[in-house]
PDB file of C-alpha atoms in Angstrom:
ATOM      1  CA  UNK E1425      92.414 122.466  52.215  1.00  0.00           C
ATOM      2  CA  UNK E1426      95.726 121.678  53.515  1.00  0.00           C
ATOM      3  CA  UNK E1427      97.209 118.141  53.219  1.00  0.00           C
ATOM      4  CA  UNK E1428     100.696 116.666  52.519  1.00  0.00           C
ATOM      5  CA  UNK E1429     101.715 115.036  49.158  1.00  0.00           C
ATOM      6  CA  UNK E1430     104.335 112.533  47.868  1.00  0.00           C
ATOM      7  CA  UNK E1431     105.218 113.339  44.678  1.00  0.00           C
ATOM      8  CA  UNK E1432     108.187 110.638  43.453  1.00  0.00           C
ATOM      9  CA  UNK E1433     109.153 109.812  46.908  1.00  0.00           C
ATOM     10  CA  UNK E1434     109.178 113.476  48.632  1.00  0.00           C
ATOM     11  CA  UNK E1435     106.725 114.571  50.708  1.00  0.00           C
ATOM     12  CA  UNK E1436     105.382 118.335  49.964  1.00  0.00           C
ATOM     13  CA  UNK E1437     103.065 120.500  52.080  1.00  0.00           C
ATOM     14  CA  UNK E1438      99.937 121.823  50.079  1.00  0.00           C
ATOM     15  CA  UNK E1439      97.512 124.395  50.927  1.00  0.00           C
ATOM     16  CA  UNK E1440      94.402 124.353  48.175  1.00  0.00           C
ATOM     17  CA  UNK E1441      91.845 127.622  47.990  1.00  0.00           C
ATOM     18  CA  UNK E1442      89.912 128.359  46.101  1.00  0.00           C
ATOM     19  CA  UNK E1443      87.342 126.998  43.561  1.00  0.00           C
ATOM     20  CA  UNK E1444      86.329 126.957  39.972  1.00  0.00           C
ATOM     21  CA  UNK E1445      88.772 127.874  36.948  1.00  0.00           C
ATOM     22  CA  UNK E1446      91.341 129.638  39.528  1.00  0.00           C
ATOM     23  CA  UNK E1447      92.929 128.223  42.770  1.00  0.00           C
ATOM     24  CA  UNK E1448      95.797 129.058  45.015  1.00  0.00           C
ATOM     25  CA  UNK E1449      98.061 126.483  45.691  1.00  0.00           C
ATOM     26  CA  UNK E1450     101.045 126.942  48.479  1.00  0.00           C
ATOM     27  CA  UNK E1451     103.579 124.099  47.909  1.00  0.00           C
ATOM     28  CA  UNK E1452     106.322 123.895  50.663  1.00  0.00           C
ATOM     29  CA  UNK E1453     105.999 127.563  50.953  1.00  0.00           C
ATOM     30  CA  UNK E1454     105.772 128.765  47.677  1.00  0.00           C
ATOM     31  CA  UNK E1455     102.651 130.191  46.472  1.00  0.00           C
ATOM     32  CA  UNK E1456     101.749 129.761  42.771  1.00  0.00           C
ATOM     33  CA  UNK E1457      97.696 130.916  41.143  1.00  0.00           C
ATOM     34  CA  UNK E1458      96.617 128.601  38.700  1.00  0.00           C
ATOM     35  CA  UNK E1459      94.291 128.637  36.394  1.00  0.00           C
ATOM     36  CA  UNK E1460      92.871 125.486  35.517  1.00  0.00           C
ATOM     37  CA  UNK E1461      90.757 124.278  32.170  1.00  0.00           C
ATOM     38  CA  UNK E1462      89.802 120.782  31.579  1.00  0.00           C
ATOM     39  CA  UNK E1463      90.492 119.961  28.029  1.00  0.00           C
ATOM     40  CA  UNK E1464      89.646 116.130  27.606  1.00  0.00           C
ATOM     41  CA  UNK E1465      89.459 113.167  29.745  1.00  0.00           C
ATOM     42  CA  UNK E1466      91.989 113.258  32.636  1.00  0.00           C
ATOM     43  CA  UNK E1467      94.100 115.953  30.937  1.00  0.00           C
ATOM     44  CA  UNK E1468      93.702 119.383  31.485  1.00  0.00           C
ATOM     45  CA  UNK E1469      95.426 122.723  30.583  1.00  0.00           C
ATOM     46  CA  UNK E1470      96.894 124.754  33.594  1.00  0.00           C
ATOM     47  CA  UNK E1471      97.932 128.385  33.079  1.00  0.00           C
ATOM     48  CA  UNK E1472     100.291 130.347  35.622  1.00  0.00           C
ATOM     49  CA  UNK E1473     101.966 133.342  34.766  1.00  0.00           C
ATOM     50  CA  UNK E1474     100.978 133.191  31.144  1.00  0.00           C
ATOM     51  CA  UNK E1475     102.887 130.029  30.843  1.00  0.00           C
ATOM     52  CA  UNK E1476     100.353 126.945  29.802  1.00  0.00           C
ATOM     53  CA  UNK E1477     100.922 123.701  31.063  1.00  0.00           C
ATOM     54  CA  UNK E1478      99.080 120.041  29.660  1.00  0.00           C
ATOM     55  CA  UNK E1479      98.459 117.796  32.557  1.00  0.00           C
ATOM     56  CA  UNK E1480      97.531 114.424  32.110  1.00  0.00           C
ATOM     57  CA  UNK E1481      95.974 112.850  35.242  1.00  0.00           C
ATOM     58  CA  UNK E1482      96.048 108.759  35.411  1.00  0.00           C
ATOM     59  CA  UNK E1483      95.460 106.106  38.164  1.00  0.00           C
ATOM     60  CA  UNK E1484      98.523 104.410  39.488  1.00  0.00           C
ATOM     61  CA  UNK E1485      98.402 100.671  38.466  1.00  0.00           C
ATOM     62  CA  UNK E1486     100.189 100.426  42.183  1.00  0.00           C
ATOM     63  CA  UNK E1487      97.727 101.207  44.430  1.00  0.00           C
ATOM     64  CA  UNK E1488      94.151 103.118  44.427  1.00  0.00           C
ATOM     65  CA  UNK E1489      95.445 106.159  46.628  1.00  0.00           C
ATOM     66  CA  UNK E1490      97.963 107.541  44.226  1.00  0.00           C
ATOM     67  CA  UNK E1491      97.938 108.656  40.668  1.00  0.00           C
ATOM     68  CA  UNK E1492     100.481 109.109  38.028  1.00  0.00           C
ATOM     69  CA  UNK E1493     100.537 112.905  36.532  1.00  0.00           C
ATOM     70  CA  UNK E1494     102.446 113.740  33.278  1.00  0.00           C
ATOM     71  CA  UNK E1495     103.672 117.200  33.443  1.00  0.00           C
ATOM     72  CA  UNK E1496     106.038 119.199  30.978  1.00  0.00           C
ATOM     73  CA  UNK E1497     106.783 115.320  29.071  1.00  0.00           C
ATOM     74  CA  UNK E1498     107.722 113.939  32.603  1.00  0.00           C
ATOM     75  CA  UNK E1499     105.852 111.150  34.281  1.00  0.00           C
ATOM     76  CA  UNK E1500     105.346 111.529  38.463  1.00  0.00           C
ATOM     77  CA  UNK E1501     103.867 109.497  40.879  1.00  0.00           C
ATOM     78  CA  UNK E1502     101.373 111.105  43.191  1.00  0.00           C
ATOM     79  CA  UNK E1503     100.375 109.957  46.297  1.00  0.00           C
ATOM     80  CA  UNK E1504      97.989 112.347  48.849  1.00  0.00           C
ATOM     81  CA  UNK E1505      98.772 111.328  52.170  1.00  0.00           C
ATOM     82  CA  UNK E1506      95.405 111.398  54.104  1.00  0.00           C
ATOM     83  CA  UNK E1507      96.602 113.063  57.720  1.00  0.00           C
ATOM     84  CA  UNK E1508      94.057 109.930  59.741  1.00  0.00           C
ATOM     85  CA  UNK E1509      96.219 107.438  58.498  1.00  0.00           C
ATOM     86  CA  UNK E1510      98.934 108.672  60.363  1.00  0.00           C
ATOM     87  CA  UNK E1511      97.292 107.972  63.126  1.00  0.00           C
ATOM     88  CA  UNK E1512      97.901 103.891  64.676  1.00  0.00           C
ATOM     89  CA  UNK E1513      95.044 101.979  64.479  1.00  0.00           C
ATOM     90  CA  UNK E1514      95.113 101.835  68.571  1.00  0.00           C
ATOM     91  CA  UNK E1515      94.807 105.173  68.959  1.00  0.00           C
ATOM     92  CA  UNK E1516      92.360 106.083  66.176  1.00  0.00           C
ATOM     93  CA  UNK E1517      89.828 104.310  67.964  1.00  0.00           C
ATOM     94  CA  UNK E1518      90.690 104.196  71.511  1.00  0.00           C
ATOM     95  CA  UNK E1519      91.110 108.034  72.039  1.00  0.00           C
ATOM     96  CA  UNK E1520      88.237 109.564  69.912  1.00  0.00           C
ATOM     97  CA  UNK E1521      84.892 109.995  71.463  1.00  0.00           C
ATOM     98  CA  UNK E1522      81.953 112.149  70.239  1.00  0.00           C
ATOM     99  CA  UNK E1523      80.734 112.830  66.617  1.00  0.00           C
ATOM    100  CA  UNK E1524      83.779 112.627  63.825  1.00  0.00           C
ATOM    101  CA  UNK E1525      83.205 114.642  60.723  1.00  0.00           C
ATOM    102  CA  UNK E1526      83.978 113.010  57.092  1.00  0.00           C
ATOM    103  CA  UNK E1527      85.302 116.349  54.808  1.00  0.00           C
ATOM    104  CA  UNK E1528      86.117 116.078  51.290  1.00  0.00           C
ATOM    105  CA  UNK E1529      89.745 116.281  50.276  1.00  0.00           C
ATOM    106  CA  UNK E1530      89.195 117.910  47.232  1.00  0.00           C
ATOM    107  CA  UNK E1531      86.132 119.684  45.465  1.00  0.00           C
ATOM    108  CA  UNK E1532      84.040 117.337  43.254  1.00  0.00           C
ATOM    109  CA  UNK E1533      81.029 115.681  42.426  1.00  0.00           C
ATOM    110  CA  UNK E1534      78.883 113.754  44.851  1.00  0.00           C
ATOM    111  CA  UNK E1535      78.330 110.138  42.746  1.00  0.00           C
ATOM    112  CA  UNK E1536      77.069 107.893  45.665  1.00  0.00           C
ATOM    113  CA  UNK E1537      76.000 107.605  49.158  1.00  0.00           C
ATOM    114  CA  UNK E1538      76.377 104.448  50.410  1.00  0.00           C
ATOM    115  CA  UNK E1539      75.043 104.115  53.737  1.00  0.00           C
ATOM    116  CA  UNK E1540      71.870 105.831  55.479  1.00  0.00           C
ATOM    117  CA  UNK E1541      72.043 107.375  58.464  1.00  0.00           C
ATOM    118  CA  UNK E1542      71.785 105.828  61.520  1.00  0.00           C
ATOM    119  CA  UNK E1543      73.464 102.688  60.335  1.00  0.00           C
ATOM    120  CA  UNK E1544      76.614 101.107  61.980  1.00  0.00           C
ATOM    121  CA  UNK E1545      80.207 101.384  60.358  1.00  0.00           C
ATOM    122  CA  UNK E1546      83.206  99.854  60.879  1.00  0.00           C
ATOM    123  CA  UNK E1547      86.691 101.543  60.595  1.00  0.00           C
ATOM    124  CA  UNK E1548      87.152 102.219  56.744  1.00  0.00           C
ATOM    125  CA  UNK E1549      83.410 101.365  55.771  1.00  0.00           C
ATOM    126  CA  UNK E1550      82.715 103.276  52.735  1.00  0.00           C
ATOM    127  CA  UNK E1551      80.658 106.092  53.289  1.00  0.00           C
ATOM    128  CA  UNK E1552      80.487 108.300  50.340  1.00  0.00           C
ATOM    129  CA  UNK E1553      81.638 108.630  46.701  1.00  0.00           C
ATOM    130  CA  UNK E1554      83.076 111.501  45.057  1.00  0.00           C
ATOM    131  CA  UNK E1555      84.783 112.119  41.615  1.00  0.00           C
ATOM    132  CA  UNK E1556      87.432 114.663  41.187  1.00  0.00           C
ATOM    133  CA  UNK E1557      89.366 115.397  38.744  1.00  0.00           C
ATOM    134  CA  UNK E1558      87.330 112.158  36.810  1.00  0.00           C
ATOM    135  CA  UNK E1559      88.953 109.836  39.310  1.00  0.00           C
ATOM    136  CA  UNK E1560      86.070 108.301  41.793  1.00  0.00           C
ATOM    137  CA  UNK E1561      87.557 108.469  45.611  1.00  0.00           C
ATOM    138  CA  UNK E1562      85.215 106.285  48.493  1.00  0.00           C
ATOM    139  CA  UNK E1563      85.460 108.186  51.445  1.00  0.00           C
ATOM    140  CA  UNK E1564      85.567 105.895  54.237  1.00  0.00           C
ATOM    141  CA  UNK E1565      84.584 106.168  57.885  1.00  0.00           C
ATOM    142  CA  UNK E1566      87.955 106.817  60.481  1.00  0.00           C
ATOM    143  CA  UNK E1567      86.004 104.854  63.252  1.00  0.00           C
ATOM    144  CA  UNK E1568      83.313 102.685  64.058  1.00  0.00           C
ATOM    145  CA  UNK E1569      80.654 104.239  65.272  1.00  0.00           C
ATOM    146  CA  UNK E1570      77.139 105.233  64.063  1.00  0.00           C
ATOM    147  CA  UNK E1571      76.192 107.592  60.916  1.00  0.00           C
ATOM    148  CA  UNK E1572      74.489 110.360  62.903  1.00  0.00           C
ATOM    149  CA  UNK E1573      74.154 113.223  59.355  1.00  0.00           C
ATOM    150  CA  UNK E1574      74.802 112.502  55.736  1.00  0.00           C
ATOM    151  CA  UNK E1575      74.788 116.084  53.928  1.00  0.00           C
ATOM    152  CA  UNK E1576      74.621 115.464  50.643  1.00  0.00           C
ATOM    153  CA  UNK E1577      73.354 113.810  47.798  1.00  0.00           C
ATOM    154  CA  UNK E1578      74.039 112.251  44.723  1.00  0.00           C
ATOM    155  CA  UNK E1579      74.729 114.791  41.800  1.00  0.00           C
ATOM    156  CA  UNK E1580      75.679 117.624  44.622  1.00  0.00           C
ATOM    157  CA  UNK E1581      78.470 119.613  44.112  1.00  0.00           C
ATOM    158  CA  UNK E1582      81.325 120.054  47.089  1.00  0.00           C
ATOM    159  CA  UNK E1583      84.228 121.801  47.748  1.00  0.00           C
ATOM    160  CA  UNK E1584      87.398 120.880  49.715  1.00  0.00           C
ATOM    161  CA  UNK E1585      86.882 120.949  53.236  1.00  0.00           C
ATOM    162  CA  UNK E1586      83.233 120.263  53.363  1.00  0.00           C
ATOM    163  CA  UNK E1587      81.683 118.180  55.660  1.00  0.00           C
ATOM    164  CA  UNK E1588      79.851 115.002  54.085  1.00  0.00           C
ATOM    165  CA  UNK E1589      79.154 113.341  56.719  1.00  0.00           C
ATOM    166  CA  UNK E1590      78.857 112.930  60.591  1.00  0.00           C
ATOM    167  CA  UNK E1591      80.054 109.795  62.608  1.00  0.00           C
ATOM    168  CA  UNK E1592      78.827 108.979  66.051  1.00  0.00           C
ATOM    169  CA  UNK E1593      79.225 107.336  69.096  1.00  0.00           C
ATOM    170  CA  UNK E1594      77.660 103.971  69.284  1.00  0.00           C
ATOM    171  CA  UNK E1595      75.098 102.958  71.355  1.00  0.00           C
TER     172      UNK E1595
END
């Protein structure tokens, strides 16, 4: 999974593979394996190069798309930056025609489906809900359009880069 981050203001490019206790992460070109060990709610114990690590993983009171992560007894702000926002508004909707696929971001737990298929969406309709890392994230639709597949269900397990869902055309 590759997506950009800003962590305290910068903006980092991250590669994720991988699944399980162990994943590869590339930050701005730098490759590190982790291994990673949930220890209790929203903290967890990461191990690279025999060094071990506590994370603590909160929401940011600021807004719902970043999260604060303390890290070696320093506090930083995460945001992910989801690569369809950076898209305009006009051109999200004005230049994409056929089916649009809905991927997770990161691996987790299916919680909810919240729409059947066939149904019409608007632009940021929620689709699906998945937990990661024991935050809940709504994935929402990039378009209008139609809900031609949902591919999963409650309880199911994903990893990053799997496609949820499948938004149509309308009409």
């Amino acid at each position: 999974m590759k997506l950009k981050a800003e962590v305290n203001a910068q903006v980092a490019e991250v590669t994720i593979t991988g699944s399980g206790e162990t994943i590869q992460a590339e930050i701005d070109g730098r490759s590190y394996e982790v291994k990673v060990h949930e220890s209790n709610n929203n903290s967890y114990l990461l191990i690279h190069d025999s060094t071990v690590y506590d994370c603590r993983v909160e929401n940011a009171p600021q807004t719902r798309e970043s999260f604060n992560v303390s890290l070696r007894n320093r506090r930083h702000t995460v945001a992910i930056v989801d690569p369809r926002r950076l898209r305009t508004d006009e051109n999200s909707d004005r230049h994409h025609h056929g089916p649009t696929e809905l991927a997770a971001q990161m691996p987790g737990k299916v919680v909810r489906v919240l729409v059947e298929v066939g149904a019409k969406v608007e632009k940021g309709s929620g689709i699906i809900v998945v937990e990661a890392m024991k935050m809940q994230n709504e994935m929402k639709s990039p378009r209008a359009g139609v809900v031609a597949s949902i591919n999963v269900t409650p309880g199911d397990t994903v990893n990053a880069g799997e496609v949820l869902a499948t938004i149509g055309d309308e009409g």
